Amino acid sequence: FVGRVTTAESDIYRINLDATGRALGAPARLTQDTRDNNWPSVSPDGKHVAYTYDFNRGIAVMTADGAAERPLQVVRTRGPIDWRSADDVLFRRVTEGPVPNAGPLSSLNIKTGAVQTLVELPAGVIPWQYVASKNEVFYAVPVPGAGRGASGAKAELRAKSITTGADRVVAQITDMVTTLDFGFRVSPDGAHVAYTRWVKTGNATRPELHLMTIDGQGDRVIAQPEGSVDWSSDGRRLLYFAENSLKVFDAVSGQSWS
């Protein structure tokens, strides 16, 4: 995760969890440079962590214990990064022009440094996630003319094949948050999606974490998150921040704990 526990800049930290998702010990700082580091993403084999540095002006990688930090590519990126395989990092390069914008989804090999353009995604800041079990990149976009904020606005959750470019609508979600900090997370097996929606209470608007099947069934409220959400590698548990602590929700039992 990203934090400013001991430094003025953003750094990447790691905290060990037990089998139930409870924290073991204090967070350990991984990045040791003086740059601003963000968007950490762990490789599928658990051996490396890729992240952006210098306010998204480049991509770097290190081992999971924080050793061997090294920049991979000096390239402006927009938003999160992900992994396609144990060697290939996924990112969106910022296009050049009078109004810089997020461009196509690209891959960067951590061994060779080779960059490959994969598929086009809508311009702008949108949440996206690669799901290896489907070989698709899922992304969310507002539905034009459907309003904004907690006012009946709708967003489409879509999926695009990395190999063929085929694009499909997965679900339409009312008042879904389409910002980078919240957005959505699809389970590793592609069966469920956790997403955040805006809920208006009086004059206040707050985020609300929901869980449903990928085809839009069984929608239920989980919590009121304060930041990003992610799944455990087995797809059973959701991890999120709320009330200034790491929370865990078991999608099978329905129980939650800190």
PDB file of C-alpha atoms in Angstrom:
ATOM      1  CA  PHE A   1       0.000   0.000   0.000  1.00  0.00           C
ATOM      2  CA  VAL A   2       0.972   3.653  -0.323  1.00  0.00           C
ATOM      3  CA  GLY A   3       1.585   5.788   2.735  1.00  0.00           C
ATOM      4  CA  ARG A   4       3.530   8.601   4.319  1.00  0.00           C
ATOM      5  CA  VAL A   5       4.363   6.923   7.600  1.00  0.00           C
ATOM      6  CA  THR A   6       7.951   8.127   7.975  1.00  0.00           C
ATOM      7  CA  THR A   7       8.606  10.434   4.995  1.00  0.00           C
ATOM      8  CA  ALA A   8       7.105  13.481   3.304  1.00  0.00           C
ATOM      9  CA  GLU A   9       6.924  11.646  -0.036  1.00  0.00           C
ATOM     10  CA  SER A  10       4.608   8.771  -0.853  1.00  0.00           C
ATOM     11  CA  ASP A  11       6.307   5.414  -0.357  1.00  0.00           C
ATOM     12  CA  ILE A  12       5.361   1.780  -0.860  1.00  0.00           C
ATOM     13  CA  TYR A  13       4.765  -0.247   2.316  1.00  0.00           C
ATOM     14  CA  ARG A  14       4.011  -3.874   3.042  1.00  0.00           C
ATOM     15  CA  ILE A  15       2.211  -5.428   5.976  1.00  0.00           C
ATOM     16  CA  ASN A  16       2.070  -9.162   6.554  1.00  0.00           C
ATOM     17  CA  LEU A  17      -1.325 -10.814   7.091  1.00  0.00           C
ATOM     18  CA  ASP A  18      -2.261 -14.116   8.679  1.00  0.00           C
ATOM     19  CA  ALA A  19      -4.522 -16.690   7.013  1.00  0.00           C
ATOM     20  CA  THR A  20      -7.637 -14.754   8.043  1.00  0.00           C
ATOM     21  CA  GLY A  21      -6.375 -11.417   6.707  1.00  0.00           C
ATOM     22  CA  ARG A  22      -5.472  -9.920  10.098  1.00  0.00           C
ATOM     23  CA  ALA A  23      -2.362  -7.761  10.247  1.00  0.00           C
ATOM     24  CA  LEU A  24       0.821  -9.196  11.707  1.00  0.00           C
ATOM     25  CA  GLY A  25       3.134  -6.509  13.074  1.00  0.00           C
ATOM     26  CA  ALA A  26       3.784  -3.000  11.837  1.00  0.00           C
ATOM     27  CA  PRO A  27       4.007  -1.846   8.185  1.00  0.00           C
ATOM     28  CA  ALA A  28       7.470  -2.138   6.597  1.00  0.00           C
ATOM     29  CA  ARG A  29       8.678   0.562   4.214  1.00  0.00           C
ATOM     30  CA  LEU A  30       9.863  -0.951   0.926  1.00  0.00           C
ATOM     31  CA  THR A  31      10.910   1.979  -1.273  1.00  0.00           C
ATOM     32  CA  GLN A  32      13.969   3.790   0.080  1.00  0.00           C
ATOM     33  CA  ASP A  33      14.471   6.553  -2.488  1.00  0.00           C
ATOM     34  CA  THR A  34      13.393  10.195  -2.163  1.00  0.00           C
ATOM     35  CA  ARG A  35      10.938  10.097  -5.062  1.00  0.00           C
ATOM     36  CA  ASP A  36       7.157  10.099  -4.832  1.00  0.00           C
ATOM     37  CA  ASN A  37       6.014   6.499  -5.401  1.00  0.00           C
ATOM     38  CA  ASN A  38       2.479   5.320  -6.153  1.00  0.00           C
ATOM     39  CA  TRP A  39       0.244   2.608  -7.625  1.00  0.00           C
ATOM     40  CA  PRO A  40       2.011  -0.536  -6.281  1.00  0.00           C
ATOM     41  CA  SER A  41       1.038  -3.807  -7.937  1.00  0.00           C
ATOM     42  CA  VAL A  42       2.308  -7.288  -7.005  1.00  0.00           C
ATOM     43  CA  SER A  43       3.250  -9.751  -9.761  1.00  0.00           C
ATOM     44  CA  PRO A  44       1.175 -12.955 -10.106  1.00  0.00           C
ATOM     45  CA  ASP A  45       4.031 -15.072  -8.703  1.00  0.00           C
ATOM     46  CA  GLY A  46       4.438 -12.729  -5.716  1.00  0.00           C
ATOM     47  CA  LYS A  47       8.116 -12.070  -6.476  1.00  0.00           C
ATOM     48  CA  HIS A  48       8.028  -8.450  -7.662  1.00  0.00           C
ATOM     49  CA  VAL A  49       6.251  -5.156  -7.048  1.00  0.00           C
ATOM     50  CA  ALA A  50       5.847  -2.655  -9.882  1.00  0.00           C
ATOM     51  CA  TYR A  51       4.975   0.973  -9.152  1.00  0.00           C
ATOM     52  CA  THR A  52       5.084   4.472 -10.596  1.00  0.00           C
ATOM     53  CA  TYR A  53       7.541   7.110  -9.426  1.00  0.00           C
ATOM     54  CA  ASP A  54       8.049  10.884  -9.677  1.00  0.00           C
ATOM     55  CA  PHE A  55       4.320  11.606  -9.894  1.00  0.00           C
ATOM     56  CA  ASN A  56       3.672   8.962 -12.578  1.00  0.00           C
ATOM     57  CA  ARG A  57       6.630   9.981 -14.769  1.00  0.00           C
ATOM     58  CA  GLY A  58       8.094   6.486 -14.845  1.00  0.00           C
ATOM     59  CA  ILE A  59       7.619   2.817 -13.918  1.00  0.00           C
ATOM     60  CA  ALA A  60       9.937   0.968 -11.547  1.00  0.00           C
ATOM     61  CA  VAL A  61      10.135  -2.540 -10.115  1.00  0.00           C
ATOM     62  CA  MET A  62      11.604  -4.155  -7.007  1.00  0.00           C
ATOM     63  CA  THR A  63      11.526  -7.544  -5.352  1.00  0.00           C
ATOM     64  CA  ALA A  64       8.669  -8.213  -2.931  1.00  0.00           C
ATOM     65  CA  ASP A  65      10.939  -7.557   0.059  1.00  0.00           C
ATOM     66  CA  GLY A  66      11.906  -4.111  -1.248  1.00  0.00           C
ATOM     67  CA  ALA A  67      15.323  -5.051  -2.623  1.00  0.00           C
ATOM     68  CA  ALA A  68      16.791  -4.250  -6.048  1.00  0.00           C
ATOM     69  CA  GLU A  69      14.734  -1.138  -6.806  1.00  0.00           C
ATOM     70  CA  ARG A  70      15.231  -0.131 -10.419  1.00  0.00           C
ATOM     71  CA  PRO A  71      13.454   2.097 -12.934  1.00  0.00           C
ATOM     72  CA  LEU A  72      12.099   0.255 -15.965  1.00  0.00           C
ATOM     73  CA  GLN A  73      10.819   2.985 -18.234  1.00  0.00           C
ATOM     74  CA  VAL A  74      10.753   6.767 -18.170  1.00  0.00           C
ATOM     75  CA  VAL A  75       7.233   7.207 -19.489  1.00  0.00           C
ATOM     76  CA  ARG A  76       4.302   9.263 -18.282  1.00  0.00           C
ATOM     77  CA  THR A  77       1.502   7.028 -17.102  1.00  0.00           C
ATOM     78  CA  ARG A  78      -2.086   7.659 -16.094  1.00  0.00           C
ATOM     79  CA  GLY A  79      -3.743   5.773 -13.274  1.00  0.00           C
ATOM     80  CA  PRO A  80      -3.036   2.301 -11.924  1.00  0.00           C
ATOM     81  CA  ILE A  81      -0.745  -0.404 -13.229  1.00  0.00           C
ATOM     82  CA  ASP A  82      -1.307  -4.162 -13.289  1.00  0.00           C
ATOM     83  CA  TRP A  83       0.378  -7.386 -14.406  1.00  0.00           C
ATOM     84  CA  ARG A  84      -0.394  -9.561 -17.419  1.00  0.00           C
ATOM     85  CA  SER A  85       2.164 -12.210 -16.417  1.00  0.00           C
ATOM     86  CA  ALA A  86       5.086 -12.574 -14.029  1.00  0.00           C
ATOM     87  CA  ASP A  87       7.239 -10.615 -16.520  1.00  0.00           C
ATOM     88  CA  ASP A  88       4.827  -8.126 -18.123  1.00  0.00           C
ATOM     89  CA  VAL A  89       3.474  -4.964 -16.481  1.00  0.00           C
ATOM     90  CA  LEU A  90       0.326  -3.309 -17.849  1.00  0.00           C
ATOM     91  CA  PHE A  91      -0.079   0.473 -17.907  1.00  0.00           C
ATOM     92  CA  ARG A  92      -1.666   3.360 -19.802  1.00  0.00           C
ATOM     93  CA  ARG A  93       0.796   5.706 -21.452  1.00  0.00           C
ATOM     94  CA  VAL A  94      -0.092   9.407 -21.480  1.00  0.00           C
ATOM     95  CA  THR A  95      -0.415  10.587 -25.065  1.00  0.00           C
ATOM     96  CA  GLU A  96       1.401  13.720 -26.203  1.00  0.00           C
ATOM     97  CA  GLY A  97      -0.441  16.752 -27.502  1.00  0.00           C
ATOM     98  CA  PRO A  98      -2.005  20.065 -26.456  1.00  0.00           C
ATOM     99  CA  VAL A  99      -4.149  18.172 -23.904  1.00  0.00           C
ATOM    100  CA  PRO A 100      -2.255  15.121 -22.570  1.00  0.00           C
ATOM    101  CA  ASN A 101      -4.560  12.158 -22.012  1.00  0.00           C
ATOM    102  CA  ALA A 102      -4.457   8.484 -21.143  1.00  0.00           C
ATOM    103  CA  GLY A 103      -3.748   6.412 -24.234  1.00  0.00           C
ATOM    104  CA  PRO A 104      -3.962   2.719 -25.081  1.00  0.00           C
ATOM    105  CA  LEU A 105      -3.262  -0.118 -22.680  1.00  0.00           C
ATOM    106  CA  SER A 106       0.354  -1.213 -23.108  1.00  0.00           C
ATOM    107  CA  SER A 107       2.635  -3.874 -21.649  1.00  0.00           C
ATOM    108  CA  LEU A 108       6.221  -3.486 -20.425  1.00  0.00           C
ATOM    109  CA  ASN A 109       8.517  -6.497 -20.010  1.00  0.00           C
ATOM    110  CA  ILE A 110      10.568  -6.188 -16.800  1.00  0.00           C
ATOM    111  CA  LYS A 111      13.410  -8.300 -18.232  1.00  0.00           C
ATOM    112  CA  THR A 112      13.866  -6.825 -21.704  1.00  0.00           C
ATOM    113  CA  GLY A 113      12.230  -3.406 -21.338  1.00  0.00           C
ATOM    114  CA  ALA A 114      10.180  -4.044 -24.483  1.00  0.00           C
ATOM    115  CA  VAL A 115       6.913  -2.085 -24.727  1.00  0.00           C
ATOM    116  CA  GLN A 116       3.908  -3.389 -26.668  1.00  0.00           C
ATOM    117  CA  THR A 117       0.616  -1.621 -27.393  1.00  0.00           C
ATOM    118  CA  LEU A 118      -2.301  -3.957 -26.671  1.00  0.00           C
ATOM    119  CA  VAL A 119      -5.793  -2.425 -26.940  1.00  0.00           C
ATOM    120  CA  GLU A 120      -7.413   0.993 -27.022  1.00  0.00           C
ATOM    121  CA  LEU A 121      -9.403   2.187 -24.023  1.00  0.00           C
ATOM    122  CA  PRO A 122     -11.593   5.297 -23.732  1.00  0.00           C
ATOM    123  CA  ALA A 123      -9.634   8.499 -23.222  1.00  0.00           C
ATOM    124  CA  GLY A 124      -9.588  10.072 -19.799  1.00  0.00           C
ATOM    125  CA  VAL A 125      -9.287   8.890 -16.235  1.00  0.00           C
ATOM    126  CA  ILE A 126     -11.150   5.624 -15.795  1.00  0.00           C
ATOM    127  CA  PRO A 127     -10.681   2.659 -13.450  1.00  0.00           C
ATOM    128  CA  TRP A 128      -9.502  -0.529 -15.141  1.00  0.00           C
ATOM    129  CA  GLN A 129      -8.280  -3.996 -14.161  1.00  0.00           C
ATOM    130  CA  TYR A 130      -6.803  -6.967 -16.016  1.00  0.00           C
ATOM    131  CA  VAL A 131      -8.396 -10.326 -15.124  1.00  0.00           C
ATOM    132  CA  ALA A 132      -6.053 -13.132 -16.169  1.00  0.00           C
ATOM    133  CA  SER A 133      -8.675 -15.891 -15.917  1.00  0.00           C
ATOM    134  CA  LYS A 134     -10.684 -14.098 -18.630  1.00  0.00           C
ATOM    135  CA  ASN A 135      -7.749 -12.546 -20.534  1.00  0.00           C
ATOM    136  CA  GLU A 136      -9.793  -9.350 -20.543  1.00  0.00           C
ATOM    137  CA  VAL A 137      -9.328  -5.844 -19.243  1.00  0.00           C
ATOM    138  CA  PHE A 138     -12.374  -4.636 -17.324  1.00  0.00           C
ATOM    139  CA  TYR A 139     -13.081  -0.904 -17.209  1.00  0.00           C
ATOM    140  CA  ALA A 140     -15.849   1.458 -16.126  1.00  0.00           C
ATOM    141  CA  VAL A 141     -17.184   4.493 -17.986  1.00  0.00           C
ATOM    142  CA  PRO A 142     -20.079   6.866 -17.230  1.00  0.00           C
ATOM    143  CA  VAL A 143     -23.140   6.429 -19.432  1.00  0.00           C
ATOM    144  CA  PRO A 144     -23.549   9.675 -21.442  1.00  0.00           C
ATOM    145  CA  GLY A 145     -26.537  11.768 -20.413  1.00  0.00           C
ATOM    146  CA  ALA A 146     -27.316   9.649 -17.354  1.00  0.00           C
ATOM    147  CA  GLY A 147     -26.443  12.303 -14.757  1.00  0.00           C
ATOM    148  CA  ARG A 148     -23.526  12.584 -12.359  1.00  0.00           C
ATOM    149  CA  GLY A 149     -22.893  11.919  -8.689  1.00  0.00           C
ATOM    150  CA  ALA A 150     -25.474  10.364  -6.360  1.00  0.00           C
ATOM    151  CA  SER A 151     -28.414  11.302  -8.544  1.00  0.00           C
ATOM    152  CA  GLY A 152     -29.306   8.212 -10.540  1.00  0.00           C
ATOM    153  CA  ALA A 153     -26.194   8.403 -12.716  1.00  0.00           C
ATOM    154  CA  LYS A 154     -25.272   5.175 -14.442  1.00  0.00           C
ATOM    155  CA  ALA A 155     -21.937   3.668 -15.355  1.00  0.00           C
ATOM    156  CA  GLU A 156     -21.141   0.730 -17.575  1.00  0.00           C
ATOM    157  CA  LEU A 157     -18.769  -1.988 -16.474  1.00  0.00           C
ATOM    158  CA  ARG A 158     -17.231  -3.297 -19.693  1.00  0.00           C
ATOM    159  CA  ALA A 159     -14.692  -5.966 -20.638  1.00  0.00           C
ATOM    160  CA  LYS A 160     -12.311  -6.002 -23.607  1.00  0.00           C
ATOM    161  CA  SER A 161     -10.330  -8.969 -24.867  1.00  0.00           C
ATOM    162  CA  ILE A 162      -6.561  -8.467 -24.873  1.00  0.00           C
ATOM    163  CA  THR A 163      -6.138 -10.777 -27.869  1.00  0.00           C
ATOM    164  CA  THR A 164      -9.090  -9.956 -30.147  1.00  0.00           C
ATOM    165  CA  GLY A 165     -10.155  -6.492 -28.957  1.00  0.00           C
ATOM    166  CA  ALA A 166     -13.761  -7.670 -28.647  1.00  0.00           C
ATOM    167  CA  ASP A 167     -15.652  -5.355 -26.267  1.00  0.00           C
ATOM    168  CA  ARG A 168     -18.740  -6.257 -24.227  1.00  0.00           C
ATOM    169  CA  VAL A 169     -20.995  -4.687 -21.595  1.00  0.00           C
ATOM    170  CA  VAL A 170     -20.822  -6.622 -18.315  1.00  0.00           C
ATOM    171  CA  ALA A 171     -23.312  -4.607 -16.269  1.00  0.00           C
ATOM    172  CA  GLN A 172     -24.882  -1.181 -15.796  1.00  0.00           C
ATOM    173  CA  ILE A 173     -24.531   0.150 -12.261  1.00  0.00           C
ATOM    174  CA  THR A 174     -26.370   3.157 -10.827  1.00  0.00           C
ATOM    175  CA  ASP A 175     -24.226   5.782  -9.066  1.00  0.00           C
ATOM    176  CA  MET A 176     -21.034   3.777  -9.465  1.00  0.00           C
ATOM    177  CA  VAL A 177     -17.857   5.664  -8.550  1.00  0.00           C
ATOM    178  CA  THR A 178     -15.729   5.981 -11.690  1.00  0.00           C
ATOM    179  CA  THR A 179     -12.645   7.493 -10.060  1.00  0.00           C
ATOM    180  CA  LEU A 180      -9.277   5.824  -9.659  1.00  0.00           C
ATOM    181  CA  ASP A 181      -9.268   5.669  -5.869  1.00  0.00           C
ATOM    182  CA  PHE A 182     -12.439   3.613  -5.538  1.00  0.00           C
ATOM    183  CA  GLY A 183     -13.920   2.166  -8.718  1.00  0.00           C
ATOM    184  CA  PHE A 184     -14.281  -1.609  -8.763  1.00  0.00           C
ATOM    185  CA  ARG A 185     -12.403  -4.888  -8.416  1.00  0.00           C
ATOM    186  CA  VAL A 186     -13.323  -8.114 -10.194  1.00  0.00           C
ATOM    187  CA  SER A 187     -12.554 -11.344  -8.316  1.00  0.00           C
ATOM    188  CA  PRO A 188      -9.622 -13.425  -9.673  1.00  0.00           C
ATOM    189  CA  ASP A 189     -12.010 -16.044 -11.098  1.00  0.00           C
ATOM    190  CA  GLY A 190     -14.134 -13.373 -12.782  1.00  0.00           C
ATOM    191  CA  ALA A 191     -17.284 -14.492 -10.931  1.00  0.00           C
ATOM    192  CA  HIS A 192     -17.889 -11.458  -8.693  1.00  0.00           C
ATOM    193  CA  VAL A 193     -17.314  -7.722  -8.723  1.00  0.00           C
ATOM    194  CA  ALA A 194     -16.938  -5.418  -5.750  1.00  0.00           C
ATOM    195  CA  TYR A 195     -17.738  -1.817  -6.602  1.00  0.00           C
ATOM    196  CA  THR A 196     -18.239   1.506  -4.856  1.00  0.00           C
ATOM    197  CA  ARG A 197     -21.282   3.675  -5.423  1.00  0.00           C
ATOM    198  CA  TRP A 198     -22.225   7.141  -4.222  1.00  0.00           C
ATOM    199  CA  VAL A 199     -25.021   7.374  -1.653  1.00  0.00           C
ATOM    200  CA  LYS A 200     -26.560  10.706  -0.691  1.00  0.00           C
ATOM    201  CA  THR A 201     -27.754  11.244   2.884  1.00  0.00           C
ATOM    202  CA  GLY A 202     -29.126  14.739   3.459  1.00  0.00           C
ATOM    203  CA  ASN A 203     -26.490  17.146   2.171  1.00  0.00           C
ATOM    204  CA  ALA A 204     -23.671  14.597   2.435  1.00  0.00           C
ATOM    205  CA  THR A 205     -22.508  12.137  -0.201  1.00  0.00           C
ATOM    206  CA  ARG A 206     -20.569   9.073   0.917  1.00  0.00           C
ATOM    207  CA  PRO A 207     -19.124   5.993  -0.790  1.00  0.00           C
ATOM    208  CA  GLU A 208     -20.729   2.594  -0.204  1.00  0.00           C
ATOM    209  CA  LEU A 209     -19.056  -0.736  -1.026  1.00  0.00           C
ATOM    210  CA  HIS A 210     -21.226  -3.310  -2.826  1.00  0.00           C
ATOM    211  CA  LEU A 211     -20.699  -6.905  -3.924  1.00  0.00           C
ATOM    212  CA  MET A 212     -22.554  -8.763  -6.683  1.00  0.00           C
ATOM    213  CA  THR A 213     -22.073 -11.545  -9.191  1.00  0.00           C
ATOM    214  CA  ILE A 214     -20.489 -10.518 -12.463  1.00  0.00           C
ATOM    215  CA  ASP A 215     -23.881 -10.712 -14.209  1.00  0.00           C
ATOM    216  CA  GLY A 216     -25.394  -8.226 -11.738  1.00  0.00           C
ATOM    217  CA  GLN A 217     -27.198 -10.622  -9.396  1.00  0.00           C
ATOM    218  CA  GLY A 218     -27.250 -10.706  -5.585  1.00  0.00           C
ATOM    219  CA  ASP A 219     -26.196  -7.078  -5.055  1.00  0.00           C
ATOM    220  CA  ARG A 220     -25.523  -6.384  -1.356  1.00  0.00           C
ATOM    221  CA  VAL A 221     -23.956  -3.622   0.738  1.00  0.00           C
ATOM    222  CA  ILE A 222     -20.671  -4.503   2.440  1.00  0.00           C
ATOM    223  CA  ALA A 223     -19.289  -1.376   4.093  1.00  0.00           C
ATOM    224  CA  GLN A 224     -18.454   2.328   3.803  1.00  0.00           C
ATOM    225  CA  PRO A 225     -14.848   2.311   2.502  1.00  0.00           C
ATOM    226  CA  GLU A 226     -12.268   5.079   2.766  1.00  0.00           C
ATOM    227  CA  GLY A 227     -10.039   4.036  -0.100  1.00  0.00           C
ATOM    228  CA  SER A 228      -9.108   1.270  -2.504  1.00  0.00           C
ATOM    229  CA  VAL A 229     -10.542  -2.253  -2.424  1.00  0.00           C
ATOM    230  CA  ASP A 230      -8.913  -5.519  -3.480  1.00  0.00           C
ATOM    231  CA  TRP A 231      -9.386  -9.284  -3.377  1.00  0.00           C
ATOM    232  CA  SER A 232      -7.279 -11.965  -1.731  1.00  0.00           C
ATOM    233  CA  SER A 233      -5.518 -14.193  -4.265  1.00  0.00           C
ATOM    234  CA  ASP A 234      -8.005 -17.028  -3.661  1.00  0.00           C
ATOM    235  CA  GLY A 235     -10.951 -14.725  -4.418  1.00  0.00           C
ATOM    236  CA  ARG A 236     -12.620 -15.413  -1.088  1.00  0.00           C
ATOM    237  CA  ARG A 237     -11.938 -12.223   0.853  1.00  0.00           C
ATOM    238  CA  LEU A 238     -12.237  -8.499   0.170  1.00  0.00           C
ATOM    239  CA  LEU A 239      -9.736  -6.150   1.776  1.00  0.00           C
ATOM    240  CA  TYR A 240     -10.501  -2.464   2.187  1.00  0.00           C
ATOM    241  CA  PHE A 241      -9.759   0.529   4.408  1.00  0.00           C
ATOM    242  CA  ALA A 242     -12.417   1.930   6.735  1.00  0.00           C
ATOM    243  CA  GLU A 243     -12.333   3.669  10.110  1.00  0.00           C
ATOM    244  CA  ASN A 244      -8.569   4.166   9.697  1.00  0.00           C
ATOM    245  CA  SER A 245      -7.844   0.438   9.620  1.00  0.00           C
ATOM    246  CA  LEU A 246      -7.610  -2.496   7.218  1.00  0.00           C
ATOM    247  CA  LYS A 247     -10.862  -4.445   7.076  1.00  0.00           C
ATOM    248  CA  VAL A 248     -11.571  -7.925   5.737  1.00  0.00           C
ATOM    249  CA  PHE A 249     -14.871  -9.239   4.398  1.00  0.00           C
ATOM    250  CA  ASP A 250     -15.327 -12.970   3.782  1.00  0.00           C
ATOM    251  CA  ALA A 251     -17.485 -13.276   0.659  1.00  0.00           C
ATOM    252  CA  VAL A 252     -18.359 -16.901   1.524  1.00  0.00           C
ATOM    253  CA  SER A 253     -19.367 -16.594   5.186  1.00  0.00           C
ATOM    254  CA  GLY A 254     -20.482 -12.964   5.060  1.00  0.00           C
ATOM    255  CA  GLN A 255     -18.398 -12.131   8.143  1.00  0.00           C
ATOM    256  CA  SER A 256     -16.062  -9.140   8.458  1.00  0.00           C
ATOM    257  CA  TRP A 257     -13.280  -8.170  10.852  1.00  0.00           C
ATOM    258  CA  SER A 258     -10.348  -5.817  11.354  1.00  0.00           C
TER     259      SER A 258
END
